[in-house]
Coordinates of C-alpha atoms and ligand atoms in Angstrom, one line a residue:
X1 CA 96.4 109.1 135.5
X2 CA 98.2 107.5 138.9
X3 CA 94.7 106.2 139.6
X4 CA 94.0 104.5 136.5
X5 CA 97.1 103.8 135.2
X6 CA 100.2 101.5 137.0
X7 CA 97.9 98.5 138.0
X8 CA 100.3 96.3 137.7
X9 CA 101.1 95.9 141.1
X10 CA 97.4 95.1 142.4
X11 CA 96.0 93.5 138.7
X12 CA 98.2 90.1 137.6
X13 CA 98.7 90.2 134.0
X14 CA 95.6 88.1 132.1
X15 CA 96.3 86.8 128.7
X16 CA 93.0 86.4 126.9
X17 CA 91.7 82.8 127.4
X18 CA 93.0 80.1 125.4
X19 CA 90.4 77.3 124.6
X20 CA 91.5 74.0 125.8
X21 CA 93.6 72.0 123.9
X22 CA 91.8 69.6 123.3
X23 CA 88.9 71.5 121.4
X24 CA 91.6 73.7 119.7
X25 CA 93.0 70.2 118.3
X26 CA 89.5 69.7 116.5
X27 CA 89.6 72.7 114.7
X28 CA 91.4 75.5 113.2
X29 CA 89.8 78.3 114.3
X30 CA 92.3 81.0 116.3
X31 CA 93.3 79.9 120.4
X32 CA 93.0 82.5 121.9
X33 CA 89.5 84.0 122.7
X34 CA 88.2 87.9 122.6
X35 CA 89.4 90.0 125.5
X36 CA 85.9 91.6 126.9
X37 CA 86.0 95.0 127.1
X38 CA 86.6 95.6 131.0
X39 CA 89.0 92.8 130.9
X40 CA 91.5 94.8 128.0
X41 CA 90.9 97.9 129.7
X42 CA 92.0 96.6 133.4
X43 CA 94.9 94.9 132.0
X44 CA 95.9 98.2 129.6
X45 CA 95.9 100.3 133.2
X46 CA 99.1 97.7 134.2
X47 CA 100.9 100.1 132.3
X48 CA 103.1 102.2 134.5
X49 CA 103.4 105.0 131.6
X50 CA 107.2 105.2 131.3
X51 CA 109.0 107.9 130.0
X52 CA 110.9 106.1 127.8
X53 CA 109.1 103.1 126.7
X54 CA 111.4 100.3 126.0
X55 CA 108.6 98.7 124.8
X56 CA 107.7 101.5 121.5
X57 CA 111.9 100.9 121.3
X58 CA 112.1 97.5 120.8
X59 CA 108.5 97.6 118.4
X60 CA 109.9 97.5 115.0
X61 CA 107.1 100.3 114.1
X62 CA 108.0 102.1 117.4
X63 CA 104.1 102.0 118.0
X64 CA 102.7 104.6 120.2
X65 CA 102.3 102.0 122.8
X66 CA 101.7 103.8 126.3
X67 CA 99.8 106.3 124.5
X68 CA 97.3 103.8 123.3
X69 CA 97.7 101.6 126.6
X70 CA 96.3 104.7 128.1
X71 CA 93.5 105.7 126.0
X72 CA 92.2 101.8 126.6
X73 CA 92.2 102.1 130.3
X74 CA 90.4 105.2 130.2
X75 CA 87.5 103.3 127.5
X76 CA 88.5 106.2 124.9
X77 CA 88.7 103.0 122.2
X78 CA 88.3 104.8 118.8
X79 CA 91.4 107.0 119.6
X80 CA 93.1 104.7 120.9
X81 CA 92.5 103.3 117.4
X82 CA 93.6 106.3 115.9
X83 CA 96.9 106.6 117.6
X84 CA 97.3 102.6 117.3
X85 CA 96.8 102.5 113.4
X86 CA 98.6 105.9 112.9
X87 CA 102.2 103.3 112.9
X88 CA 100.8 100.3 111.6
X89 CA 98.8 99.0 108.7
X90 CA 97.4 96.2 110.6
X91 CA 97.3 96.3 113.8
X92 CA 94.8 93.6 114.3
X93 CA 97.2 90.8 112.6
X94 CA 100.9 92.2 114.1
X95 CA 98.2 91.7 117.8
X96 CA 97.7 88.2 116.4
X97 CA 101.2 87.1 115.1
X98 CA 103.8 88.9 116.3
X99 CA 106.6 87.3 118.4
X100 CA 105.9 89.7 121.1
X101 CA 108.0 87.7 124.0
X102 CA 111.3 89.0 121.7
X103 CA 109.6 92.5 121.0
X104 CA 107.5 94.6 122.9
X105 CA 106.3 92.3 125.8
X106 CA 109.7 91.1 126.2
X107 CA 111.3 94.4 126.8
X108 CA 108.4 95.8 128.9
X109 CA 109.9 97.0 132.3
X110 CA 107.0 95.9 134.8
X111 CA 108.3 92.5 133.2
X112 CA 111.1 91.4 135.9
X113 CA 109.1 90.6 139.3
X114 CA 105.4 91.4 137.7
X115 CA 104.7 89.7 134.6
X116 CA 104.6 92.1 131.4
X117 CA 101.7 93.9 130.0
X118 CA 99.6 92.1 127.2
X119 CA 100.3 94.7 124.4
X120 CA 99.5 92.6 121.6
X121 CA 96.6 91.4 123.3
X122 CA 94.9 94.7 123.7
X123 CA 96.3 96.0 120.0
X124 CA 94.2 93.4 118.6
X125 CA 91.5 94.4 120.4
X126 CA 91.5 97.8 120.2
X127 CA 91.3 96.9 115.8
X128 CA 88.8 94.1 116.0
X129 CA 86.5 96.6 118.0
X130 CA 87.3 99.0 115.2
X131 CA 86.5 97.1 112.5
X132 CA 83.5 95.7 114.4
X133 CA 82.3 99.5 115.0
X134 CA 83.0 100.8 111.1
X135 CA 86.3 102.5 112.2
X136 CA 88.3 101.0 109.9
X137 CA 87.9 102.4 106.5
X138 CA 89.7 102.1 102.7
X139 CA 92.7 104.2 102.3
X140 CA 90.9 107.8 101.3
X141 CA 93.3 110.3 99.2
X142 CA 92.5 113.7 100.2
X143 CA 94.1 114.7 95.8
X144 CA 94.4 112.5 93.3
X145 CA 98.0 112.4 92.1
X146 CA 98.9 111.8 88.3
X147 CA 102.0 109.8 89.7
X148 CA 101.6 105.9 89.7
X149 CA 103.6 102.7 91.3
X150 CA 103.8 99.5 90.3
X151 CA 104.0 97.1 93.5
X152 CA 105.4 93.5 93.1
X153 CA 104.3 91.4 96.1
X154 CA 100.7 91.5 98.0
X155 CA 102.6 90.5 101.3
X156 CA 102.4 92.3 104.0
X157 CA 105.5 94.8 103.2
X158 CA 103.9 95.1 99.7
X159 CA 100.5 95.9 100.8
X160 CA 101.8 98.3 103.7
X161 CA 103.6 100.7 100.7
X162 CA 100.2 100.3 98.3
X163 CA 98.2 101.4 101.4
X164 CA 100.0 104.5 102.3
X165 CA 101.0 105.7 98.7
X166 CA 97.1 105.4 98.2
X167 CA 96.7 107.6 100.6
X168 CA 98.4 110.1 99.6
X169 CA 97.0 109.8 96.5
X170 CA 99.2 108.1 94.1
X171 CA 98.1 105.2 91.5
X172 CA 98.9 101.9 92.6
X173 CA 98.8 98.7 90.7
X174 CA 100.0 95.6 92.8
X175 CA 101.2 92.5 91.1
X176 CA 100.9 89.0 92.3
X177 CA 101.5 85.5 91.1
X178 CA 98.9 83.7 93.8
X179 CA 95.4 84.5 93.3
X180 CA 94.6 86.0 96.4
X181 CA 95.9 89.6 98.1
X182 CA 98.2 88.3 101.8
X183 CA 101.6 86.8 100.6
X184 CA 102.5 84.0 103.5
X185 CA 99.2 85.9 105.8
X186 CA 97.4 83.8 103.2
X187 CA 99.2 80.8 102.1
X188 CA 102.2 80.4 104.9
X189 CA 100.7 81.4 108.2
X190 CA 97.9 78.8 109.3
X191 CA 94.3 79.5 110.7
X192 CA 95.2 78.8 114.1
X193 CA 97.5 81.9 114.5
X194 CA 95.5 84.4 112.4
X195 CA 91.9 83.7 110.4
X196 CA 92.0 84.2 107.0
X197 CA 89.1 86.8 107.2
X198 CA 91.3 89.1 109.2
X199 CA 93.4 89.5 105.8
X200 CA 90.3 89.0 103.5
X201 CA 88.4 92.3 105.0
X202 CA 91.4 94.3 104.3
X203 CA 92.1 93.2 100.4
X204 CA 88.5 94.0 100.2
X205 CA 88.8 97.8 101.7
X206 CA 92.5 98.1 99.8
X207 CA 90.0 97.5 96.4
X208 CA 87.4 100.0 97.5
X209 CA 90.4 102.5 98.4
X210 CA 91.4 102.1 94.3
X211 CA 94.2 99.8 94.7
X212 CA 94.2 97.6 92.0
X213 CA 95.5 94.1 91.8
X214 CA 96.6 92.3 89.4
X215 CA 96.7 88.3 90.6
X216 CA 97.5 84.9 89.1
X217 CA 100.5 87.5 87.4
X218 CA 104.1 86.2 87.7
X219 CA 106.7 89.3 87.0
X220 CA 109.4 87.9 84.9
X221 CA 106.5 85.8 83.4
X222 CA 103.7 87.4 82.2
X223 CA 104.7 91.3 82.3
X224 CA 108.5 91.9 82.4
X225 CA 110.0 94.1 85.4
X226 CA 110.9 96.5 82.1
X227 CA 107.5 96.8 81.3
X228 CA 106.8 97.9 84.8
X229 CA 109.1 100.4 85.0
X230 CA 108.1 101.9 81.7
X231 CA 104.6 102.1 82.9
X232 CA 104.7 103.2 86.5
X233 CA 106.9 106.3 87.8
X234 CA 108.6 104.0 90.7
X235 CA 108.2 100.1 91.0
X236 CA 109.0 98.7 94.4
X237 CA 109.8 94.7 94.9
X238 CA 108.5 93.0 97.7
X239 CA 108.4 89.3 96.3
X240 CA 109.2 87.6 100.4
X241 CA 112.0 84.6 100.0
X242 CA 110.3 80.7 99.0
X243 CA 113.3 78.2 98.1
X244 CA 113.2 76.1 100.7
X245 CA 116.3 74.7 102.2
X246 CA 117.2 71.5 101.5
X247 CA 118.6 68.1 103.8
X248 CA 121.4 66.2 102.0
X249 CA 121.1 62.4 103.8
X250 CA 120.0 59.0 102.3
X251 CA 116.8 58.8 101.3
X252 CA 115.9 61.9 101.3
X253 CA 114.4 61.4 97.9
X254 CA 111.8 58.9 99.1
X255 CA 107.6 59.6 98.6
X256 CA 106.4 61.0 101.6
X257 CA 108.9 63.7 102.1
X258 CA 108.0 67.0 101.9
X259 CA 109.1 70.7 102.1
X260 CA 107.4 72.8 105.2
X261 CA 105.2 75.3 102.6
X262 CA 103.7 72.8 100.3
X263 CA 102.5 71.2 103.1
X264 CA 100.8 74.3 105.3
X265 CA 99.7 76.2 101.6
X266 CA 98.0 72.9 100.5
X267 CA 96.4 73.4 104.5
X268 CA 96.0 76.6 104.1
X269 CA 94.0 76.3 100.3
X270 CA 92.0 73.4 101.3
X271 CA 90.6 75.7 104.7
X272 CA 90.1 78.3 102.5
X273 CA 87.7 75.9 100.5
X274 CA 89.9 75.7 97.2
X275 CA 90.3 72.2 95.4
X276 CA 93.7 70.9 96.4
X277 CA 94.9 67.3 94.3
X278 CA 97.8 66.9 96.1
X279 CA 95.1 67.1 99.5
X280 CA 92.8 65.3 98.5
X281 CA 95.0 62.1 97.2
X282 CA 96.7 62.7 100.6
X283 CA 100.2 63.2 99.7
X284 CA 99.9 66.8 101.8
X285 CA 97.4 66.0 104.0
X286 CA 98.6 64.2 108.3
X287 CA 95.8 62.2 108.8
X288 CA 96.3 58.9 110.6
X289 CA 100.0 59.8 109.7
X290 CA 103.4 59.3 111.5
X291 CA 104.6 62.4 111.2
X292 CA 108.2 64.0 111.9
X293 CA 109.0 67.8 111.2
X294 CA 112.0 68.6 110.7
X295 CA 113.4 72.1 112.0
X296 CA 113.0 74.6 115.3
X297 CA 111.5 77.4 113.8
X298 CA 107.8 79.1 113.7
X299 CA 107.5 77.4 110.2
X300 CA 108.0 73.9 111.9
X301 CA 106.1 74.8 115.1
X302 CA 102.8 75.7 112.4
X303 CA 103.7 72.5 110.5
X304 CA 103.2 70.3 114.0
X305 CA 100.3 72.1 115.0
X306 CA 98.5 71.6 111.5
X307 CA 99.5 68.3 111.9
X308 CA 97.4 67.7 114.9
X309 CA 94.7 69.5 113.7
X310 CA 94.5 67.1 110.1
X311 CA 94.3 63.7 112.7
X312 CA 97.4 62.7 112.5
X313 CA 98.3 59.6 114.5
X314 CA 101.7 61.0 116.0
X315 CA 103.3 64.2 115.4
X316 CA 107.4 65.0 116.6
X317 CA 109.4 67.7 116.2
X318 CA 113.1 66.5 115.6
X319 CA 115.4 69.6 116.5
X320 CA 119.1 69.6 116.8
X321 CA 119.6 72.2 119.1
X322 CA 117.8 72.4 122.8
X323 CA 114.8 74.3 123.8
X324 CA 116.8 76.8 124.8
X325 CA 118.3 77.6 121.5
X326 CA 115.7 77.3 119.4
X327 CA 114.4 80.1 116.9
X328 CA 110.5 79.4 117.2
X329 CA 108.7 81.8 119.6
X330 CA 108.6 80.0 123.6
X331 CA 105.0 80.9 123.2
X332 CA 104.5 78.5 120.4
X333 CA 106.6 75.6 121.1
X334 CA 104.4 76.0 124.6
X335 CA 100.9 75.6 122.5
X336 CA 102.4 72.8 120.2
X337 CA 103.4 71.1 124.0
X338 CA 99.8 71.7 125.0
X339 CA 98.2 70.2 122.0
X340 CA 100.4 66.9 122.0
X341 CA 103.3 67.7 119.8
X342 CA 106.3 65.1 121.3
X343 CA 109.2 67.3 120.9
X344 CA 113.0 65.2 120.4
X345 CA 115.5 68.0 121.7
X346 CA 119.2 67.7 120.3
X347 CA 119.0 65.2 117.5
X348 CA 119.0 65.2 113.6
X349 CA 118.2 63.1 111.3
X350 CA 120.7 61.0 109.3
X351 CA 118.4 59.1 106.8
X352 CA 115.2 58.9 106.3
X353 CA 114.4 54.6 105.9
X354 CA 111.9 53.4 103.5
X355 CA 111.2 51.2 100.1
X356 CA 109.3 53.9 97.8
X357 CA 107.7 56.0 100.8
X358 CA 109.1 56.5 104.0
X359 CA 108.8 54.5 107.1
X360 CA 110.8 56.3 109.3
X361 CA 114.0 58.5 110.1
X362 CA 117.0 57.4 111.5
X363 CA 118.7 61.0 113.8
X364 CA 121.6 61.0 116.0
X365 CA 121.8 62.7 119.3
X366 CA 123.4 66.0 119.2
X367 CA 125.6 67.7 121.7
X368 CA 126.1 71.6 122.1
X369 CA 129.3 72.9 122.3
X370 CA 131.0 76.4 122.2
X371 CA 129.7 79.3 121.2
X372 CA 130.9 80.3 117.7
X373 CA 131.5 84.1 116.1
X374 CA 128.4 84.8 116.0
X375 CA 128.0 83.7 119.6
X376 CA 125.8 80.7 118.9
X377 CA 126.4 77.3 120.4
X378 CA 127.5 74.7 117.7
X379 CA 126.2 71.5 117.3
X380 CA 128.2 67.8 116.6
X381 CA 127.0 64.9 116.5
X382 CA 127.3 62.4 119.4
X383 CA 128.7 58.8 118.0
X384 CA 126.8 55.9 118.3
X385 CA 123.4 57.4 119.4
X386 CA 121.6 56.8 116.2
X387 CA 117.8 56.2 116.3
X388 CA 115.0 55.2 114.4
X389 CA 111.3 57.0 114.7
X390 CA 108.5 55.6 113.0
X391 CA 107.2 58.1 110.4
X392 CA 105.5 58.1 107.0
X393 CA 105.3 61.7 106.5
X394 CA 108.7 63.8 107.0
X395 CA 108.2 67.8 106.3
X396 CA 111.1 69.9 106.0
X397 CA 111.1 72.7 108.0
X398 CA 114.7 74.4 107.3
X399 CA 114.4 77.7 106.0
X400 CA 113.8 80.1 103.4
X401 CA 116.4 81.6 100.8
X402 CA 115.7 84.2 98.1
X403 CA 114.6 82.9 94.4
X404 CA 117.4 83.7 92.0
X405 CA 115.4 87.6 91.5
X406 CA 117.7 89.1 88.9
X407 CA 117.4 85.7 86.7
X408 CA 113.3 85.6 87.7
X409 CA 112.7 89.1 86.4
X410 CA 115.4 88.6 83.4
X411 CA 117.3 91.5 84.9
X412 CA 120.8 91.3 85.9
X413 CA 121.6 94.3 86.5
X414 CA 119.3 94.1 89.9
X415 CA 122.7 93.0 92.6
X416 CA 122.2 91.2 95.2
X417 CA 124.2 89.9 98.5
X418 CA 125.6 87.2 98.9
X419 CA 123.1 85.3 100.5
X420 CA 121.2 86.5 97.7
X421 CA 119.0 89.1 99.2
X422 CA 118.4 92.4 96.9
X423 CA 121.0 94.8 97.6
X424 CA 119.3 98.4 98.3
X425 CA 120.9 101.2 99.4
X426 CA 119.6 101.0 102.9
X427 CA 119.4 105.0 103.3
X428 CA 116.6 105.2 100.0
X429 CA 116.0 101.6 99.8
X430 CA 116.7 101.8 96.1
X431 CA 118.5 98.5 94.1
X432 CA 120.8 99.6 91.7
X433 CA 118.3 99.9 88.9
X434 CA 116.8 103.3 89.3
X435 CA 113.2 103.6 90.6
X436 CA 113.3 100.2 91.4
X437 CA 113.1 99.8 95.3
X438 CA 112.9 96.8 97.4
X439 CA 112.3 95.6 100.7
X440 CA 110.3 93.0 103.4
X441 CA 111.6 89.5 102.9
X442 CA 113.3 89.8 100.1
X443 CA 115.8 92.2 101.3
X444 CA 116.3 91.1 105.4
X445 CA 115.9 87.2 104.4
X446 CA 112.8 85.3 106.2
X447 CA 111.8 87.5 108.5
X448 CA 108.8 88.9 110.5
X449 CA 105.1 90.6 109.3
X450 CA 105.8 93.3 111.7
X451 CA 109.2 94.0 109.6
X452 CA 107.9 93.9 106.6
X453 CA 105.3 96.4 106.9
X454 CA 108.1 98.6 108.7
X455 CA 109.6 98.4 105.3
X456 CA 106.7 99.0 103.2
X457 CA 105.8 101.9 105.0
X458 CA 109.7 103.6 104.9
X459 CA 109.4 102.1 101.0
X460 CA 106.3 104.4 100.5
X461 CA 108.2 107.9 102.1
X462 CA 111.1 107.3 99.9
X463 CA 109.0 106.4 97.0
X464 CA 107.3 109.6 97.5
X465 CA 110.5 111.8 97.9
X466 CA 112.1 110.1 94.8
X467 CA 108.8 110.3 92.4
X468 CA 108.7 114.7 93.8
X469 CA 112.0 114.9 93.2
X470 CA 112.1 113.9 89.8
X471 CA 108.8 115.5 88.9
X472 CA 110.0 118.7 90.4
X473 CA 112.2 120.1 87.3
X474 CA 109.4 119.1 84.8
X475 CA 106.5 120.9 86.9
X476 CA 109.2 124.5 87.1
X477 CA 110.1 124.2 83.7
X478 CA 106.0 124.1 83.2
X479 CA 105.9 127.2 85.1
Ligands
FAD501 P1 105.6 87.6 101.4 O1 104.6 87.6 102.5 O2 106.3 86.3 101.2 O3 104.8 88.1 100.1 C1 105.5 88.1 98.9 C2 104.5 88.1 97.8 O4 105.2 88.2 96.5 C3 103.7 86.8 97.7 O5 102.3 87.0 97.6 C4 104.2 86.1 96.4 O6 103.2 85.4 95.7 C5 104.6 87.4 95.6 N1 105.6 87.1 94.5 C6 106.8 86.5 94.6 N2 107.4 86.4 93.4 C7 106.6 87.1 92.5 C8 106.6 87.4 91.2 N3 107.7 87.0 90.4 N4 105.6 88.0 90.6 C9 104.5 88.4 91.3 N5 104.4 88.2 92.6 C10 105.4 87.5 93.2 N6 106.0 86.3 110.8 C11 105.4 86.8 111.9 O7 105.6 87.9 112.2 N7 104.7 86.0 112.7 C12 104.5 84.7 112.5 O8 103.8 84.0 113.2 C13 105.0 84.1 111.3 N8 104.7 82.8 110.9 C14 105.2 82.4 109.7 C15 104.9 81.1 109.4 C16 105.3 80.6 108.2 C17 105.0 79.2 107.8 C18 106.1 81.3 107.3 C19 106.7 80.8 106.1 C20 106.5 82.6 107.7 C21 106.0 83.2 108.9 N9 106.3 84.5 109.3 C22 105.8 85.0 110.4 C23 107.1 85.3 108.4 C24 106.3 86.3 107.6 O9 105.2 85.6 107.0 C25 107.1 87.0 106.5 O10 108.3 87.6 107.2 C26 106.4 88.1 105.8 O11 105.2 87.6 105.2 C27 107.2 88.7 104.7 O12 106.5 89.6 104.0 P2 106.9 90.0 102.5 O13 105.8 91.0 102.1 O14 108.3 90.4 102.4 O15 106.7 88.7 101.6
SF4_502 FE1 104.3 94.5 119.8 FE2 104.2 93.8 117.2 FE3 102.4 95.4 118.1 FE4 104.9 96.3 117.9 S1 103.5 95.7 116.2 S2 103.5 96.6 119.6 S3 106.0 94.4 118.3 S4 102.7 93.3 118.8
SF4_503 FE1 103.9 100.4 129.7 FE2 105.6 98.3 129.8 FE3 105.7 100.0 127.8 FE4 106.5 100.8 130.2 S1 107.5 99.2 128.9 S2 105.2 102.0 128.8 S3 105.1 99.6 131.5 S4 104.0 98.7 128.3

């Protein structure tokens, strides 16, 4: 193993390429290019194998990373898929999308003085060679079980509990209200960062595994969560959180002002080849636009970046905080930098200007001062530093809070927190309806893929445990 593995003090770390900005700007096809195969293996033998990898710690799924580092090096790439896709569902996309700089990468320990190794890098790869070879197959029970689950959500945290109680061999019906399998993988997250093919191959192996969906079907609207429960032993709720947060300024009600997720699903549909009105007259689409995004988070870092890609004639991020405090991945805000984004640091806007559509927004500079509670710096304005920038499209990139779930599904006996989360009991990760359990999204608040397919896996075990446990008196008593 010494030979192969702990390269990283002869072999600098190598990112697969990116394509230059400029031709990345004319399309929306994914950055970063394939590793080739001696390239991922030389730069999985950086490793230095630690016995305790703070890199598996800080992984939400505490993936087997050394162990599949390992089996790259040494060109063993099937088991390496094995070991990889024994913790995660999809490996290929959490490769793709994953903030690794706050995860793995960023707690890997040849990090301080060598640069880290490129885990999500070679995770990807490891799956897209997998899939290219006819490794990856539907989810296979080894017994059909005469237990079923009703799944509401076809996000990642919903589609990470239909794959596993599959296997195992329960029934699994999946409700959706879009009309395609992917939650915000399919509508929210754009091209760029992960092709839509990479979630598109897996609906179609979840189908020939026996999952069934059920899309274009809103719970609440056209089957009640009651009906659910009557029909399926356990029902979890995965639904992800889509009321977007809100500015309160003058003239904020003016055309041309629009929220973050209209803007990138209308992107995202029109890609995908789907006839899109509000695209097509324009209202959602950048080009030859001013445009301003408001916000600092990924959300606003893929509404910038789309907005290149569209044409538009100027794109700026208006952020209140500093680059050091923002809440977007560094890597991101580093690509939108590279493809032209102008980024305005420490201001916010105060009104947006305009006779019927907007013209532009008028921000003030912001200044950071102490830390509060919760140890972040707060903001105030600065007086007197107002601004105007030109801008005839605004998106709104703010945030995410939970729908109103109890009213939606016409049960209020489902409690939630007060930011309006569902309240589980985080040991079964049960609401307080029973048999009903809950989680991704909807439970953490806007969070990450890689988190939501922790939870839809932990969803699934305690699905299982609960559906046993209350079979178990009816099979003795059948004895
Ligand atoms: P979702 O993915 O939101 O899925 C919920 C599903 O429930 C949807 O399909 C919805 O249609 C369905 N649903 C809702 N209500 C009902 C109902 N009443 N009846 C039937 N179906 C219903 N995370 C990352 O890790 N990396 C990134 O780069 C990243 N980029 C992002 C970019 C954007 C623009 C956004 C908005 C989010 C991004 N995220 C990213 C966050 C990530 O997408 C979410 O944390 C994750 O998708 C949450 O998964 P989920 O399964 O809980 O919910
Ligand atoms: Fe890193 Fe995400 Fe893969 Fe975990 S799932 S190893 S955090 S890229
Ligand atoms: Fe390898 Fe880095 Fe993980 Fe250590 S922390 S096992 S060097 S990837």
């Amino acid at each position: 193993m010494a030979e192969r593995m702990l390269q990283f003090v002869r072999l600098p770390q190598m990112p697969p390429e990116k394509r230059d900005a400029a031709t990345r700007r004319s399309d929306f096809g994914e950055i970063y290019r394939e590793f080739a195969a001696d390239a991922a293996a030389a730069q999985a033998s950086r490793c230095s194998q630690c016995g305790v990898p703070f890199c598996s710690v800080h992984c939400p799924l505490h993936n087997n990373i050394p162990d599949w580092l390992k089996l790259t090096a040494e060109g063993r790439l099937e088991e390496a898929y094995e070991v990889s896709s024994a913790t995660n569902t999809f490996p290929e996309i959490c490769g793709r999308i994953c903030p690794q700089d706050r995860l793995c990468e960023g707690n890997c320990v040849i990090e301080k003085g060598f640069e880290s190794v490129t885990i999500g890098a070679v995770e990807k790869y490891i799956t897209d060679t997998a899939w290219e070879r006819g490794w990856v197959r539907p989810p296979k029970p080894r017994r059909e079980l005469p237990w079923s689950v009703g799944i509401i959500g076809a996000g990642p945290a919903g589609l990470a509990a239909a794959e596993r109680l599959r296997t195992r061999g329960y029934q699994v019906d999946v409700y959706d209200r879009y009309d395609r399998v992917g939650g915000l993988m399919i509508y929210g997250i754009p091209n760029f960062k992960l092709e839509k093919e990479v979630v598109l191959r897996r609906w179609r192996q979840f189908e020939e595994g026996g999952i069934r969906f059920h899309l274009n079907c809103a719970v609440g609207k056209d089957v009640t969560l009651a009906e659910l429960r009557a029909r399926h032993d356990a029902v979890f709720i995965a639904t992800g959180v889509y009321r977007a947060r809100d500015i309160a300024c003058p003239g904020v009600g003016l055309e041309g002002i629009v929220p973050a997720l209209d803007y990138l699903t209308a992107a995202n549909r029109h890609n995908l080849g789907d006839p899109v009105p509000e695209f097509e007259s324009g209202a959602l689409d950048a080009r030859g636009r001013q445009v301003v995004v408001i916000g600092g988070g990924d959300t606003a870092m893929d509404c910038v970046r789309t907005a290149v890609r569209q044409g538009a004639r100027s794109v700026t991020c208006l952020y209140r905080r500093d680059r050091a405090n923002m809440p977007g991945s560094m890597r991101e805000v580093a690509n939108a930098e590279e493809e032209g984004v102008t980024f305005t640091w420490l201001a916010a806007p105060e009104a947006f200007l305009g006779d019927g559509r907007v013209s532009g927004v008028r921000a003030t500079r912001m200044h950071l001062g102490l830390p509060d509670a919760t140890g972040r710096q707060q903001v105030a304005p600065i007086p007197g530093s107002g601004f105007t920038i030109p801008c005839d499209l605004a998106i709104k990139a703010l945030g995410f809070d939970p729908e109103d779930v109890p009213a939606m599904f016409g049960e209020p006996a489902l409690a939630v927190t007060r930011w309006g989360t569902l309240k589980v009991d985080h040991r079964t990760m049960m609401t307080e309806l029973p048999g009903v359990f809950a989680g991704g999204d909807i439970v953490r608040g806007a969070s990450l893929v890689v988190w939501a397919i922790r939870d839809g896996r932990d969803a699934a075990d305690r699905i299982d445990a609960y559906v046993r446990a209350k079979a178990a008196p009816a099979a003795m008593a059948a004895e």
